[in-house]
XYZ file of C-alpha atoms in Angstrom:
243
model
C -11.176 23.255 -6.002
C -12.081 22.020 -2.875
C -9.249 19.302 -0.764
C -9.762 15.872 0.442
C -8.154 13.939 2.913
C -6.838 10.107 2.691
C -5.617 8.071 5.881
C -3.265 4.810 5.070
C -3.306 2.947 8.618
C -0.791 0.264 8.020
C 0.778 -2.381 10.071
C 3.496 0.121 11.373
C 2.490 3.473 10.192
C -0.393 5.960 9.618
C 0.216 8.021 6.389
C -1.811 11.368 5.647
C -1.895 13.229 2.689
C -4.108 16.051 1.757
C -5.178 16.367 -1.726
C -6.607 19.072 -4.391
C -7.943 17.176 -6.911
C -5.279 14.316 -7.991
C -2.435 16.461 -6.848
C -0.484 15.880 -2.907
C -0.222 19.395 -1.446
C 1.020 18.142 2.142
C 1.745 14.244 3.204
C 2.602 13.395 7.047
C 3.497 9.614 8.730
C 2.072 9.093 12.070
C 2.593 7.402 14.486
C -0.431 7.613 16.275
C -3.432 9.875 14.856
C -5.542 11.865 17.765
C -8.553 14.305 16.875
C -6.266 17.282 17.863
C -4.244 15.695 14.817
C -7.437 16.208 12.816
C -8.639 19.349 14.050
C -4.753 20.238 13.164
C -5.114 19.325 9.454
C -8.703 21.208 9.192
C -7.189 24.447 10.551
C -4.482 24.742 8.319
C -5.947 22.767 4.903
C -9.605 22.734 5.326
C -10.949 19.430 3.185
C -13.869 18.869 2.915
C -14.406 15.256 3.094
C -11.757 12.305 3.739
C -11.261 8.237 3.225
C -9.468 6.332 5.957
C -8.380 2.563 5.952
C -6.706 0.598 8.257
C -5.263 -3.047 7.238
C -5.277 -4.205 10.765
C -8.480 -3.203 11.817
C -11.839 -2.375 10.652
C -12.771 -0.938 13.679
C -9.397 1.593 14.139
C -10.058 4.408 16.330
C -9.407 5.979 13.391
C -12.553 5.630 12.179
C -14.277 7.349 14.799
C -11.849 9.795 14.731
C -12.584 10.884 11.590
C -16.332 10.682 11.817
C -15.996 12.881 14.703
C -13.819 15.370 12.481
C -15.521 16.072 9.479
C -19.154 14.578 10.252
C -20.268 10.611 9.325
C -21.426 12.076 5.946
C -18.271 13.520 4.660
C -16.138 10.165 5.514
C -15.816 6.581 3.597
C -14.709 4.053 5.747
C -12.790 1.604 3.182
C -14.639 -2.045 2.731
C -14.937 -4.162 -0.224
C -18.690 -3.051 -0.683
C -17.593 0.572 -1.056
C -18.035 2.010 -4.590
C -15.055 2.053 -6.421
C -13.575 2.526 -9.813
C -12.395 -0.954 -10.056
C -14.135 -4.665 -10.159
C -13.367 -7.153 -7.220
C -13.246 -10.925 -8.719
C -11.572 -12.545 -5.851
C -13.428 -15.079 -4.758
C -13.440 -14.092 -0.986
C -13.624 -10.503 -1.281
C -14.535 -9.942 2.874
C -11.293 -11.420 3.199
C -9.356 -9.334 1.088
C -7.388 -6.590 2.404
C -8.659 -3.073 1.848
C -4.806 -2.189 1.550
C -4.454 -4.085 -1.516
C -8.172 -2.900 -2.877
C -6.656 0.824 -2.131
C -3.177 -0.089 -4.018
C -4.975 -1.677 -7.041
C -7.236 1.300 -7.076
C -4.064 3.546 -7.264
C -2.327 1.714 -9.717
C -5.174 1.915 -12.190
C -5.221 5.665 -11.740
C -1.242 5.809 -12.428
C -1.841 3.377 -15.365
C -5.413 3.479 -16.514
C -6.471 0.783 -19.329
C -3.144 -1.288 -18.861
C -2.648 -4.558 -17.326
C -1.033 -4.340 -14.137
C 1.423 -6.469 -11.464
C 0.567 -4.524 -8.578
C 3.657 -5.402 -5.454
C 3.321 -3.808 -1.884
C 6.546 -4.762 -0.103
C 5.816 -4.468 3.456
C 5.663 -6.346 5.991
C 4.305 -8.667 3.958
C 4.740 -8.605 0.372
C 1.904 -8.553 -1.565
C 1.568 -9.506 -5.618
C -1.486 -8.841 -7.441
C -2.960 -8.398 -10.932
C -5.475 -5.957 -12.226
C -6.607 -6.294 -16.314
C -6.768 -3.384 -18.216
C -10.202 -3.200 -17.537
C -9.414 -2.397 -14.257
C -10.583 -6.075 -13.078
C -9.136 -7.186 -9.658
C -8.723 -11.128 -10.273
C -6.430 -12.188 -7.093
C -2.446 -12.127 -6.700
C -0.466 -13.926 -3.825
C 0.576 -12.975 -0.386
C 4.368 -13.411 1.279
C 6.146 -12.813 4.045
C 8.293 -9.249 4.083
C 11.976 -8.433 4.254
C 12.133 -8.176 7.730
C 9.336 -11.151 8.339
C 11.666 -13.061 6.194
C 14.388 -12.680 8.262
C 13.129 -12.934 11.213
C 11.837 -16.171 10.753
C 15.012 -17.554 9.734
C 16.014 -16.253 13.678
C 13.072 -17.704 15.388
C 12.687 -21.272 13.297
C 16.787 -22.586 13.517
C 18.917 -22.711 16.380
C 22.025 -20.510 15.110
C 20.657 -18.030 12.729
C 21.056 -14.872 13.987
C 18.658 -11.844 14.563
C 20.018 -10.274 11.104
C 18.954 -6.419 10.387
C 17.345 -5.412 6.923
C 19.297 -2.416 5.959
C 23.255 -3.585 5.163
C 25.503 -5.208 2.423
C 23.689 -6.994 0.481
C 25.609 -8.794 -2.382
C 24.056 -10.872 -4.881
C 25.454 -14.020 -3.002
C 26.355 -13.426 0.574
C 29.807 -13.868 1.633
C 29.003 -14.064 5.991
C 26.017 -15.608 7.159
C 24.318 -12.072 7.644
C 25.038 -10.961 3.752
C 23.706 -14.518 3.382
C 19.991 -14.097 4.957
C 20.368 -10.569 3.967
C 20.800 -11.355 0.038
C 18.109 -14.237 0.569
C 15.097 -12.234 1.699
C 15.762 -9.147 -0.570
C 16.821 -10.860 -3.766
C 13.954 -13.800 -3.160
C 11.642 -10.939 -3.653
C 13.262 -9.517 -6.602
C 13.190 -13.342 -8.093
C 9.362 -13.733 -7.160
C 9.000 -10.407 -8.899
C 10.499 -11.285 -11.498
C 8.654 -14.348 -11.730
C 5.100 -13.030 -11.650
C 5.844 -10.932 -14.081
C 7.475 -13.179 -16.665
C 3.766 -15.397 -16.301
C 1.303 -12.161 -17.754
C 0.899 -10.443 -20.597
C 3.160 -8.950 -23.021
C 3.231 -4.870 -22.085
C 1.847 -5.486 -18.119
C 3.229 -2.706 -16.219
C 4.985 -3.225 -13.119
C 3.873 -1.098 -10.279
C 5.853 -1.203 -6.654
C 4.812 0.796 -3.265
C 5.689 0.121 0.323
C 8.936 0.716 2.542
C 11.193 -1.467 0.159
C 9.877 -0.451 -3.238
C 12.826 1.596 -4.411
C 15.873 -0.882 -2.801
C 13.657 -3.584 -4.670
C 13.281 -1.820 -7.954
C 17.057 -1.622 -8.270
C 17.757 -5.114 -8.497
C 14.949 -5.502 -11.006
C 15.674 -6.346 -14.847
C 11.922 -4.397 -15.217
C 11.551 -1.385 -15.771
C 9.073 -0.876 -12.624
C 7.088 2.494 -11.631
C 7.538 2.937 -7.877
C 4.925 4.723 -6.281
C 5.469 4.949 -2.535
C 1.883 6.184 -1.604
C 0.329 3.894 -3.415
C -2.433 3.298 -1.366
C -3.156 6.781 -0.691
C -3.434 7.745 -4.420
C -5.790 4.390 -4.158
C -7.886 6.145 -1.496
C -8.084 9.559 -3.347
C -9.684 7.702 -6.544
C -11.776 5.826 -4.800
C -12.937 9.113 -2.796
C -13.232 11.212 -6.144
C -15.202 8.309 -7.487
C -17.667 8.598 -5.105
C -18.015 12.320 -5.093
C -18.933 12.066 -8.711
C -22.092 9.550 -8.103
């Protein structure tokens, strides 16, 4: 069985992962991603075709990169006209972000035939629904942990610059526990919320830097997938390969 590559360019990060089939046989974040990156990966793993994204841009360097790499014929460039295994009803789909078309994509091939809440909790936060007939029909967008708190900085005059990672009680006790307990636990509640508005038997799927801390406070049971996205890009890829 031949290997695949899948590129997640994100806000902060570029995550690789080379694939056999459905299973991950080496994953690596980035920081930046050159060719001699490439050529690096095609030395030692040899796929034969890979999927890039990037949420930011449509034109990444990336792109190029990759065409360069393994040839313009052995590499999808993710838009929302790109065959797929799932159905786009948003009603703006050149607005959509391929990052959530990649993490609804991934979610149906964790939980295929189920309805889905589909959360990305990264910089932004990201809440959307898939039908078990693997129908994207929209979900909402919202500001991040760290976007959270940051605004509370920039927008008042005494807030302070609070970091993410610390105590974080159910009601905070200082004014950092405060902010602290109001960005991560106001996503748990909107979670929670979403949820509580689908069907009976939706399954909860979380990716994205804060997926596990977020999961914990959950009443849900919730499957956290961190490469979400990437499992996204490897169906989609597959998909194509079989057309």
């Amino acid at each position: 069985m031949h290997t695949n590559l899948t590129i997640d360019c994100g806000n902060t990060a570029i995550k690789a992962v080379v694939w056999e089939g459905k299973r991950a046989i080496w994953r690596h974040t980035f920081q930046k991603f050159s060719h001699a990156d490439a050529q690096s990966i095609i030395e030692r793993y040899a796929p034969a075709k890979a999927i890039g994204c990037s949420v930011a841009d449509e034109n990444h360097p990336l792109k190029q990169i990759l065409r360069d790499s393994f040839g313009e014929e052995n590499v999808i460039w993710l838009t929302n006209s790109t065959p797929m295994p799932i159905s786009i009803s948003y009603a703006t789909p050149d607005t959509l972000g391929v990052d959530r078309i990649a993490a609804a994509a991934g979610a149906v091939a964790v939980c295929p035939g189920k309805n889905l809440l589909v959360v990305d909790i990264g910089t932004a936060a990201t809440y959307d629904v898939v039908t078990d007939k693997g129908e994207f029909i929209g979900g909402n967008i919202a500001p991040g942990v760290g976007m959270r708190l940051k605004a509370l900085h920039e927008f008042t005059a005494r807030l302070p610059l609070v970091e993410s990672l610390g105590t974080t009680p159910l009601f905070g006790i200082t004014t950092d526990t405060a902010m602290r307990a109001g960005a991560i636990h106001g996503i748990a509640a909107e979670i929670t919320y979403y949820y509580s508005k689908l069907p009976e038997g939706t399954k909860l799927i979380i990716t994205g830097g804060w997926g596990n801390d977020i999961a914990r406070l959950l009443s849900i049971k919730a499957i956290v997938k961190p490469c979400l996205v990437s499992i996204g890009l490897n169906s989609i890829l597959m998909y194509n390969e079989t057309k």
